[in-house]
PDB file of C-alpha atoms in Angstrom:
ATOM      1  CA  UNK A 827     -49.585 -11.194 -90.285  1.00  0.00           C
ATOM      2  CA  UNK A 828     -45.979 -11.980 -90.458  1.00  0.00           C
ATOM      3  CA  UNK A 829     -42.968 -10.773 -87.746  1.00  0.00           C
ATOM      4  CA  UNK A 830     -40.861  -7.593 -89.618  1.00  0.00           C
ATOM      5  CA  UNK A 831     -44.591  -6.147 -91.731  1.00  0.00           C
ATOM      6  CA  UNK A 832     -45.845  -2.866 -92.008  1.00  0.00           C
ATOM      7  CA  UNK A 833     -49.520  -2.251 -90.316  1.00  0.00           C
ATOM      8  CA  UNK A 834     -52.367  -1.520 -92.236  1.00  0.00           C
ATOM      9  CA  UNK A 835     -52.647   2.450 -93.791  1.00  0.00           C
ATOM     10  CA  UNK A 836     -56.828   2.378 -92.298  1.00  0.00           C
ATOM     11  CA  UNK A 837     -54.772   1.424 -88.604  1.00  0.00           C
ATOM     12  CA  UNK A 838     -51.781   3.642 -88.808  1.00  0.00           C
ATOM     13  CA  UNK A 839     -54.115   6.400 -89.862  1.00  0.00           C
ATOM     14  CA  UNK A 840     -56.719   5.805 -86.887  1.00  0.00           C
ATOM     15  CA  UNK A 841     -53.469   5.389 -84.171  1.00  0.00           C
ATOM     16  CA  UNK A 842     -52.495   9.144 -85.790  1.00  0.00           C
ATOM     17  CA  UNK A 843     -56.067  10.055 -84.908  1.00  0.00           C
ATOM     18  CA  UNK A 844     -55.282   9.021 -81.595  1.00  0.00           C
ATOM     19  CA  UNK A 845     -52.404  10.864 -81.143  1.00  0.00           C
ATOM     20  CA  UNK A 846     -53.914  14.343 -82.852  1.00  0.00           C
ATOM     21  CA  UNK A 847     -56.965  13.970 -80.831  1.00  0.00           C
ATOM     22  CA  UNK A 848     -58.997  13.987 -83.776  1.00  0.00           C
ATOM     23  CA  UNK A 849     -61.871  11.615 -83.850  1.00  0.00           C
ATOM     24  CA  UNK A 850     -60.854   9.403 -81.493  1.00  0.00           C
ATOM     25  CA  UNK A 851     -63.671   7.526 -80.688  1.00  0.00           C
ATOM     26  CA  UNK A 852     -64.080   6.556 -84.163  1.00  0.00           C
ATOM     27  CA  UNK A 853     -60.402   5.515 -84.736  1.00  0.00           C
ATOM     28  CA  UNK A 854     -60.788   3.284 -81.782  1.00  0.00           C
ATOM     29  CA  UNK A 855     -63.465   1.319 -83.385  1.00  0.00           C
ATOM     30  CA  UNK A 856     -61.045   1.350 -86.282  1.00  0.00           C
ATOM     31  CA  UNK A 857     -58.265  -0.026 -84.203  1.00  0.00           C
ATOM     32  CA  UNK A 858     -61.158  -2.506 -82.525  1.00  0.00           C
ATOM     33  CA  UNK A 859     -61.285  -4.175 -85.733  1.00  0.00           C
ATOM     34  CA  UNK A 860     -58.164  -5.138 -86.465  1.00  0.00           C
ATOM     35  CA  UNK A 861     -56.416  -8.226 -84.370  1.00  0.00           C
ATOM     36  CA  UNK A 862     -54.921  -7.512 -80.671  1.00  0.00           C
ATOM     37  CA  UNK A 863     -51.438  -8.526 -83.078  1.00  0.00           C
ATOM     38  CA  UNK A 864     -51.832  -5.850 -85.204  1.00  0.00           C
ATOM     39  CA  UNK A 865     -53.144  -3.190 -82.601  1.00  0.00           C
ATOM     40  CA  UNK A 866     -49.470  -3.837 -80.927  1.00  0.00           C
ATOM     41  CA  UNK A 867     -47.101  -3.672 -83.493  1.00  0.00           C
ATOM     42  CA  UNK A 868     -48.962  -0.026 -84.667  1.00  0.00           C
ATOM     43  CA  UNK A 869     -47.969   1.266 -80.951  1.00  0.00           C
ATOM     44  CA  UNK A 870     -44.828  -0.078 -81.678  1.00  0.00           C
ATOM     45  CA  UNK A 871     -44.283   2.327 -84.688  1.00  0.00           C
ATOM     46  CA  UNK A 872     -45.028   5.539 -82.502  1.00  0.00           C
ATOM     47  CA  UNK A 873     -42.580   3.841 -80.130  1.00  0.00           C
ATOM     48  CA  UNK A 874     -39.725   6.490 -80.791  1.00  0.00           C
ATOM     49  CA  UNK A 875     -39.485  10.001 -79.514  1.00  0.00           C
ATOM     50  CA  UNK A 876     -42.752  12.021 -79.265  1.00  0.00           C
ATOM     51  CA  UNK A 877     -44.037  15.041 -77.990  1.00  0.00           C
ATOM     52  CA  UNK A 878     -45.666  14.482 -74.506  1.00  0.00           C
ATOM     53  CA  UNK A 879     -49.391  14.941 -74.893  1.00  0.00           C
ATOM     54  CA  UNK A 880     -49.064  12.606 -77.926  1.00  0.00           C
ATOM     55  CA  UNK A 881     -47.689  10.020 -75.214  1.00  0.00           C
ATOM     56  CA  UNK A 882     -50.201  10.436 -73.038  1.00  0.00           C
ATOM     57  CA  UNK A 883     -53.053  10.204 -75.074  1.00  0.00           C
ATOM     58  CA  UNK A 884     -51.026   7.146 -76.718  1.00  0.00           C
ATOM     59  CA  UNK A 885     -51.069   5.813 -73.367  1.00  0.00           C
ATOM     60  CA  UNK A 886     -54.740   7.352 -72.540  1.00  0.00           C
ATOM     61  CA  UNK A 887     -55.948   4.932 -75.732  1.00  0.00           C
ATOM     62  CA  UNK A 888     -53.689   1.445 -74.690  1.00  0.00           C
ATOM     63  CA  UNK A 889     -55.909  -0.065 -71.893  1.00  0.00           C
ATOM     64  CA  UNK A 890     -58.765   0.243 -74.346  1.00  0.00           C
ATOM     65  CA  UNK A 891     -57.301  -1.100 -77.063  1.00  0.00           C
ATOM     66  CA  UNK A 892     -56.506  -4.093 -74.656  1.00  0.00           C
ATOM     67  CA  UNK A 893     -52.616  -3.490 -75.893  1.00  0.00           C
ATOM     68  CA  UNK A 894     -51.150  -2.575 -72.253  1.00  0.00           C
ATOM     69  CA  UNK A 895     -52.252  -6.211 -71.110  1.00  0.00           C
ATOM     70  CA  UNK A 896     -50.917  -7.732 -74.391  1.00  0.00           C
ATOM     71  CA  UNK A 897     -46.932  -5.439 -73.276  1.00  0.00           C
ATOM     72  CA  UNK A 898     -47.673  -7.203 -69.456  1.00  0.00           C
ATOM     73  CA  UNK A 899     -48.013 -11.041 -71.279  1.00  0.00           C
ATOM     74  CA  UNK A 900     -44.909 -10.220 -73.463  1.00  0.00           C
ATOM     75  CA  UNK A 901     -42.785  -8.940 -70.426  1.00  0.00           C
ATOM     76  CA  UNK A 902     -43.558 -12.747 -68.190  1.00  0.00           C
ATOM     77  CA  UNK A 903     -42.633 -14.389 -72.271  1.00  0.00           C
ATOM     78  CA  UNK A 904     -39.605 -16.829 -71.831  1.00  0.00           C
ATOM     79  CA  UNK A 905     -38.568 -15.528 -75.320  1.00  0.00           C
ATOM     80  CA  UNK A 906     -35.508 -12.130 -75.614  1.00  0.00           C
ATOM     81  CA  UNK A 907     -37.140 -11.100 -77.970  1.00  0.00           C
ATOM     82  CA  UNK A 908     -40.426 -10.213 -76.797  1.00  0.00           C
ATOM     83  CA  UNK A 909     -39.393  -8.678 -73.180  1.00  0.00           C
ATOM     84  CA  UNK A 910     -37.614  -6.003 -75.196  1.00  0.00           C
ATOM     85  CA  UNK A 911     -41.010  -5.708 -77.372  1.00  0.00           C
ATOM     86  CA  UNK A 912     -42.495  -4.942 -73.975  1.00  0.00           C
ATOM     87  CA  UNK A 913     -39.652  -2.551 -73.002  1.00  0.00           C
ATOM     88  CA  UNK A 914     -39.999  -0.651 -76.409  1.00  0.00           C
ATOM     89  CA  UNK A 915     -43.119  -0.561 -76.510  1.00  0.00           C
ATOM     90  CA  UNK A 916     -44.092   0.335 -72.557  1.00  0.00           C
ATOM     91  CA  UNK A 917     -43.446   3.882 -72.870  1.00  0.00           C
ATOM     92  CA  UNK A 918     -46.304   4.872 -74.939  1.00  0.00           C
ATOM     93  CA  UNK A 919     -48.308   1.729 -73.915  1.00  0.00           C
ATOM     94  CA  UNK A 920     -48.069   1.224 -70.690  1.00  0.00           C
ATOM     95  CA  UNK A 921     -46.980  -1.519 -68.679  1.00  0.00           C
ATOM     96  CA  UNK A 922     -47.524  -2.726 -64.630  1.00  0.00           C
ATOM     97  CA  UNK A 923     -45.407  -2.060 -62.485  1.00  0.00           C
ATOM     98  CA  UNK A 924     -44.625  -5.344 -61.616  1.00  0.00           C
ATOM     99  CA  UNK A 925     -43.443  -6.078 -64.982  1.00  0.00           C
ATOM    100  CA  UNK A 926     -41.386  -3.347 -65.095  1.00  0.00           C
ATOM    101  CA  UNK A 927     -39.299  -4.777 -62.304  1.00  0.00           C
ATOM    102  CA  UNK A 928     -38.990  -7.813 -63.701  1.00  0.00           C
ATOM    103  CA  UNK A 929     -38.020  -6.627 -66.909  1.00  0.00           C
ATOM    104  CA  UNK A 930     -35.503  -3.999 -65.127  1.00  0.00           C
ATOM    105  CA  UNK A 931     -34.065  -7.440 -63.057  1.00  0.00           C
ATOM    106  CA  UNK A 932     -33.653  -9.213 -66.563  1.00  0.00           C
ATOM    107  CA  UNK A 933     -30.929 -11.355 -67.149  1.00  0.00           C
ATOM    108  CA  UNK A 934     -30.440  -9.919 -70.699  1.00  0.00           C
ATOM    109  CA  UNK A 935     -28.880  -6.148 -71.047  1.00  0.00           C
ATOM    110  CA  UNK A 936     -30.003  -5.599 -73.842  1.00  0.00           C
ATOM    111  CA  UNK A 937     -33.802  -5.398 -72.196  1.00  0.00           C
ATOM    112  CA  UNK A 938     -32.417  -3.556 -68.438  1.00  0.00           C
ATOM    113  CA  UNK A 939     -31.216  -1.052 -71.070  1.00  0.00           C
ATOM    114  CA  UNK A 940     -34.419  -0.816 -72.266  1.00  0.00           C
ATOM    115  CA  UNK A 941     -36.232  -0.555 -69.081  1.00  0.00           C
ATOM    116  CA  UNK A 942     -34.160   1.404 -67.692  1.00  0.00           C
ATOM    117  CA  UNK A 943     -34.768   4.145 -70.210  1.00  0.00           C
ATOM    118  CA  UNK A 944     -38.465   3.850 -69.764  1.00  0.00           C
ATOM    119  CA  UNK A 945     -38.582   3.520 -65.989  1.00  0.00           C
ATOM    120  CA  UNK A 946     -38.427   7.362 -65.546  1.00  0.00           C
ATOM    121  CA  UNK A 947     -42.211   7.173 -66.463  1.00  0.00           C
ATOM    122  CA  UNK A 948     -42.588   5.073 -63.353  1.00  0.00           C
ATOM    123  CA  UNK A 949     -41.847   6.561 -60.465  1.00  0.00           C
ATOM    124  CA  UNK A 950     -42.736   3.756 -57.841  1.00  0.00           C
ATOM    125  CA  UNK A 951     -40.589   2.940 -54.861  1.00  0.00           C
ATOM    126  CA  UNK A 952     -40.004  -0.706 -56.573  1.00  0.00           C
ATOM    127  CA  UNK A 953     -39.134   0.850 -59.273  1.00  0.00           C
ATOM    128  CA  UNK A 954     -37.410   3.377 -58.283  1.00  0.00           C
ATOM    129  CA  UNK A 955     -35.466   0.460 -56.222  1.00  0.00           C
ATOM    130  CA  UNK A 956     -34.644  -1.596 -58.652  1.00  0.00           C
ATOM    131  CA  UNK A 957     -32.885   1.954 -60.748  1.00  0.00           C
ATOM    132  CA  UNK A 958     -30.737   1.885 -57.572  1.00  0.00           C
ATOM    133  CA  UNK A 959     -29.645  -1.247 -57.530  1.00  0.00           C
ATOM    134  CA  UNK A 960     -28.556  -0.941 -61.764  1.00  0.00           C
ATOM    135  CA  UNK A 961     -26.726   1.408 -60.498  1.00  0.00           C
ATOM    136  CA  UNK A 962     -24.499  -1.513 -60.146  1.00  0.00           C
ATOM    137  CA  UNK A 963     -24.679  -3.290 -63.332  1.00  0.00           C
ATOM    138  CA  UNK A 964     -21.467  -5.394 -64.521  1.00  0.00           C
ATOM    139  CA  UNK A 965     -23.140  -3.008 -68.134  1.00  0.00           C
ATOM    140  CA  UNK A 966     -22.129   0.534 -68.678  1.00  0.00           C
ATOM    141  CA  UNK A 967     -25.019   1.079 -70.910  1.00  0.00           C
ATOM    142  CA  UNK A 968     -27.773   0.097 -68.068  1.00  0.00           C
ATOM    143  CA  UNK A 969     -26.036   1.987 -65.734  1.00  0.00           C
ATOM    144  CA  UNK A 970     -25.758   5.017 -67.913  1.00  0.00           C
ATOM    145  CA  UNK A 971     -29.916   4.644 -68.512  1.00  0.00           C
ATOM    146  CA  UNK A 972     -30.617   3.747 -64.506  1.00  0.00           C
ATOM    147  CA  UNK A 973     -28.309   6.759 -63.394  1.00  0.00           C
ATOM    148  CA  UNK A 974     -29.959   9.070 -66.250  1.00  0.00           C
ATOM    149  CA  UNK A 975     -33.589   8.037 -64.856  1.00  0.00           C
ATOM    150  CA  UNK A 976     -32.705   8.190 -61.820  1.00  0.00           C
ATOM    151  CA  UNK A 977     -32.042  11.832 -61.963  1.00  0.00           C
ATOM    152  CA  UNK A 978     -35.026  12.360 -64.278  1.00  0.00           C
ATOM    153  CA  UNK A 979     -36.878  11.776 -61.050  1.00  0.00           C
ATOM    154  CA  UNK A 980     -35.119  13.936 -58.940  1.00  0.00           C
ATOM    155  CA  UNK A 981     -36.029  14.460 -55.625  1.00  0.00           C
ATOM    156  CA  UNK A 982     -38.332  11.491 -55.083  1.00  0.00           C
ATOM    157  CA  UNK A 983     -35.097   8.605 -55.492  1.00  0.00           C
ATOM    158  CA  UNK A 984     -33.525  10.708 -52.273  1.00  0.00           C
ATOM    159  CA  UNK A 985     -34.831   8.122 -49.864  1.00  0.00           C
ATOM    160  CA  UNK A 986     -34.026   5.202 -52.037  1.00  0.00           C
ATOM    161  CA  UNK A 987     -30.438   6.312 -52.870  1.00  0.00           C
ATOM    162  CA  UNK A 988     -29.417   7.449 -49.153  1.00  0.00           C
ATOM    163  CA  UNK A 989     -30.203   4.080 -48.118  1.00  0.00           C
ATOM    164  CA  UNK A 990     -27.753   1.903 -50.427  1.00  0.00           C
ATOM    165  CA  UNK A 991     -24.935   4.291 -50.027  1.00  0.00           C
ATOM    166  CA  UNK A 992     -25.601   3.799 -46.171  1.00  0.00           C
ATOM    167  CA  UNK A 993     -26.023   0.020 -46.743  1.00  0.00           C
ATOM    168  CA  UNK A 994     -22.986  -1.427 -44.641  1.00  0.00           C
ATOM    169  CA  UNK A 995     -24.053  -5.002 -44.824  1.00  0.00           C
ATOM    170  CA  UNK A 996     -23.631  -5.400 -49.031  1.00  0.00           C
ATOM    171  CA  UNK A 997     -21.886  -2.522 -49.834  1.00  0.00           C
ATOM    172  CA  UNK A 998     -21.899  -0.946 -53.331  1.00  0.00           C
ATOM    173  CA  UNK A 999     -18.933  -1.481 -55.645  1.00  0.00           C
ATOM    174  CA  UNK A1000     -16.699   1.595 -56.829  1.00  0.00           C
ATOM    175  CA  UNK A1001     -18.144   2.166 -60.694  1.00  0.00           C
ATOM    176  CA  UNK A1002     -21.997   1.911 -57.961  1.00  0.00           C
ATOM    177  CA  UNK A1003     -20.435   4.301 -55.943  1.00  0.00           C
ATOM    178  CA  UNK A1004     -19.012   6.301 -59.114  1.00  0.00           C
ATOM    179  CA  UNK A1005     -22.535   6.103 -60.064  1.00  0.00           C
ATOM    180  CA  UNK A1006     -24.194   7.258 -57.501  1.00  0.00           C
ATOM    181  CA  UNK A1007     -23.023   9.843 -56.025  1.00  0.00           C
ATOM    182  CA  UNK A1008     -23.452  11.132 -60.550  1.00  0.00           C
ATOM    183  CA  UNK A1009     -27.014  10.712 -59.230  1.00  0.00           C
ATOM    184  CA  UNK A1010     -26.039  12.594 -55.444  1.00  0.00           C
ATOM    185  CA  UNK A1011     -24.412  15.377 -57.453  1.00  0.00           C
ATOM    186  CA  UNK A1012     -27.382  16.615 -59.496  1.00  0.00           C
ATOM    187  CA  UNK A1013     -30.162  15.503 -56.445  1.00  0.00           C
ATOM    188  CA  UNK A1014     -28.234  18.191 -54.970  1.00  0.00           C
ATOM    189  CA  UNK A1015     -30.283  17.047 -51.782  1.00  0.00           C
ATOM    190  CA  UNK A1016     -28.169  18.443 -48.617  1.00  0.00           C
ATOM    191  CA  UNK A1017     -30.051  14.719 -46.981  1.00  0.00           C
ATOM    192  CA  UNK A1018     -27.828  12.893 -48.481  1.00  0.00           C
ATOM    193  CA  UNK A1019     -24.262  14.819 -47.542  1.00  0.00           C
ATOM    194  CA  UNK A1020     -23.798  12.762 -44.473  1.00  0.00           C
ATOM    195  CA  UNK A1021     -24.223   9.460 -47.347  1.00  0.00           C
ATOM    196  CA  UNK A1022     -21.502  10.817 -49.457  1.00  0.00           C
ATOM    197  CA  UNK A1023     -18.675  12.195 -47.167  1.00  0.00           C
ATOM    198  CA  UNK A1024     -18.062   9.469 -45.628  1.00  0.00           C
ATOM    199  CA  UNK A1025     -16.350   8.023 -49.317  1.00  0.00           C
ATOM    200  CA  UNK A1026     -13.714  10.741 -49.252  1.00  0.00           C
ATOM    201  CA  UNK A1027     -11.223   8.708 -48.050  1.00  0.00           C
ATOM    202  CA  UNK A1028     -12.580   5.623 -50.117  1.00  0.00           C
ATOM    203  CA  UNK A1029      -9.583   3.667 -51.766  1.00  0.00           C
ATOM    204  CA  UNK A1030     -10.384   4.660 -55.323  1.00  0.00           C
ATOM    205  CA  UNK A1031      -9.976   7.537 -56.389  1.00  0.00           C
ATOM    206  CA  UNK A1032     -12.975   7.458 -58.980  1.00  0.00           C
ATOM    207  CA  UNK A1033     -14.783   7.916 -55.656  1.00  0.00           C
ATOM    208  CA  UNK A1034     -12.765  10.607 -53.947  1.00  0.00           C
ATOM    209  CA  UNK A1035     -12.836  13.033 -57.518  1.00  0.00           C
ATOM    210  CA  UNK A1036     -17.327  11.956 -57.609  1.00  0.00           C
ATOM    211  CA  UNK A1037     -17.084  12.402 -53.998  1.00  0.00           C
ATOM    212  CA  UNK A1038     -15.356  16.354 -53.928  1.00  0.00           C
ATOM    213  CA  UNK A1039     -17.363  17.192 -57.012  1.00  0.00           C
ATOM    214  CA  UNK A1040     -21.129  15.992 -54.784  1.00  0.00           C
ATOM    215  CA  UNK A1041     -19.361  17.848 -52.177  1.00  0.00           C
ATOM    216  CA  UNK A1042     -20.816  21.224 -53.897  1.00  0.00           C
ATOM    217  CA  UNK A1043     -23.867  20.004 -54.317  1.00  0.00           C
ATOM    218  CA  UNK A1044     -24.852  18.295 -51.073  1.00  0.00           C
ATOM    219  CA  UNK A1045     -24.378  21.629 -49.392  1.00  0.00           C
ATOM    220  CA  UNK A1046     -23.737  20.303 -45.937  1.00  0.00           C
ATOM    221  CA  UNK A1047     -21.631  21.258 -42.899  1.00  0.00           C
ATOM    222  CA  UNK A1048     -18.219  20.491 -42.777  1.00  0.00           C
ATOM    223  CA  UNK A1049     -17.914  20.023 -46.371  1.00  0.00           C
ATOM    224  CA  UNK A1050     -15.659  22.812 -47.064  1.00  0.00           C
ATOM    225  CA  UNK A1051     -13.367  21.127 -44.214  1.00  0.00           C
ATOM    226  CA  UNK A1052     -13.103  18.373 -46.026  1.00  0.00           C
ATOM    227  CA  UNK A1053     -12.725  20.007 -49.635  1.00  0.00           C
ATOM    228  CA  UNK A1054     -10.266  21.236 -47.572  1.00  0.00           C
ATOM    229  CA  UNK A1055      -8.946  18.076 -46.227  1.00  0.00           C
ATOM    230  CA  UNK A1056      -9.162  16.860 -50.374  1.00  0.00           C
ATOM    231  CA  UNK A1057      -6.898  19.297 -51.834  1.00  0.00           C
ATOM    232  CA  UNK A1058      -3.852  16.615 -50.468  1.00  0.00           C
ATOM    233  CA  UNK A1059      -4.609  13.965 -52.100  1.00  0.00           C
ATOM    234  CA  UNK A1060      -2.232  11.731 -54.305  1.00  0.00           C
ATOM    235  CA  UNK A1061      -4.477  11.560 -56.864  1.00  0.00           C
ATOM    236  CA  UNK A1062      -4.448  14.709 -58.821  1.00  0.00           C
ATOM    237  CA  UNK A1063      -8.307  14.360 -60.369  1.00  0.00           C
ATOM    238  CA  UNK A1064      -9.598  14.288 -57.017  1.00  0.00           C
ATOM    239  CA  UNK A1065      -7.949  17.503 -56.116  1.00  0.00           C
ATOM    240  CA  UNK A1066      -9.086  18.963 -58.795  1.00  0.00           C
ATOM    241  CA  UNK A1067     -12.351  18.157 -58.282  1.00  0.00           C
ATOM    242  CA  UNK A1068     -11.640  19.282 -54.913  1.00  0.00           C
ATOM    243  CA  UNK A1069     -10.508  22.785 -56.166  1.00  0.00           C
ATOM    244  CA  UNK A1070     -13.720  23.024 -58.520  1.00  0.00           C
ATOM    245  CA  UNK A1071     -15.827  22.417 -55.659  1.00  0.00           C
ATOM    246  CA  UNK A1072     -14.483  25.268 -53.542  1.00  0.00           C
ATOM    247  CA  UNK A1073     -14.726  27.930 -56.401  1.00  0.00           C
ATOM    248  CA  UNK A1074     -18.575  26.828 -56.799  1.00  0.00           C
ATOM    249  CA  UNK A1075     -18.803  27.002 -52.240  1.00  0.00           C
ATOM    250  CA  UNK A1076     -16.650  30.691 -53.113  1.00  0.00           C
ATOM    251  CA  UNK A1077     -14.461  29.420 -50.833  1.00  0.00           C
ATOM    252  CA  UNK A1078     -11.325  30.889 -52.917  1.00  0.00           C
ATOM    253  CA  UNK A1079      -8.875  30.950 -50.074  1.00  0.00           C
ATOM    254  CA  UNK A1080      -7.854  27.808 -49.770  1.00  0.00           C
ATOM    255  CA  UNK A1081      -6.704  28.092 -53.885  1.00  0.00           C
ATOM    256  CA  UNK A1082      -3.281  28.595 -52.727  1.00  0.00           C
ATOM    257  CA  UNK A1083      -2.956  25.302 -50.862  1.00  0.00           C
ATOM    258  CA  UNK A1084      -3.314  23.208 -53.638  1.00  0.00           C
ATOM    259  CA  UNK A1085       0.336  21.862 -55.414  1.00  0.00           C
TER     260      UNK A1085
END
């Protein structure tokens, strides 16, 4: 089949039956009669946003139809296009964890971005750590995708995020810190408070602004005092964030101290 050619009507109808949970056995036999490349293409055509139940049905069918193995082989390809296809397909066909991690560290930003977007469906520690490291990615889109997936993963990411924030030997860049603090703010885990508050005097005002926002959600002992000290920050964005955080903590009495 030529690249870009449409899949067979019978195959598309069979995959539709699987997605709808109808005549699954018969639909599976139809699909198994097709070449693996055709089956893989059919799954790729369904790799658009779909409902959770439909996606789970595809993920269940993919190993039997040998599509999951095909995705992992593409993830290990030397061809960028194949690796990008694997990153798109993994959301409906699955992928081995080791191959997903490989895609998250890919040399091409396009591949890393696609992999990060689907990574929240794989709550493995190695995947989570790769996403945390991607918070320092030179590509802004990759940083944003990693941030979104980490937030989607929820409290599972807290230990890895804490480890990254507390790392001394290889500290995070300002851009990575801003992204990490954005995740910390969304998680609202009090465990992260000590890791967050120590950056309140960071040289970069973007970092200090995010610290102020985080202190409203991590709610550690001494958070209000830290925010009070930030009311005199030379940067207006930091002062504004501190005011908002104090409001969230219902410490309005400090408002008159704002210049």
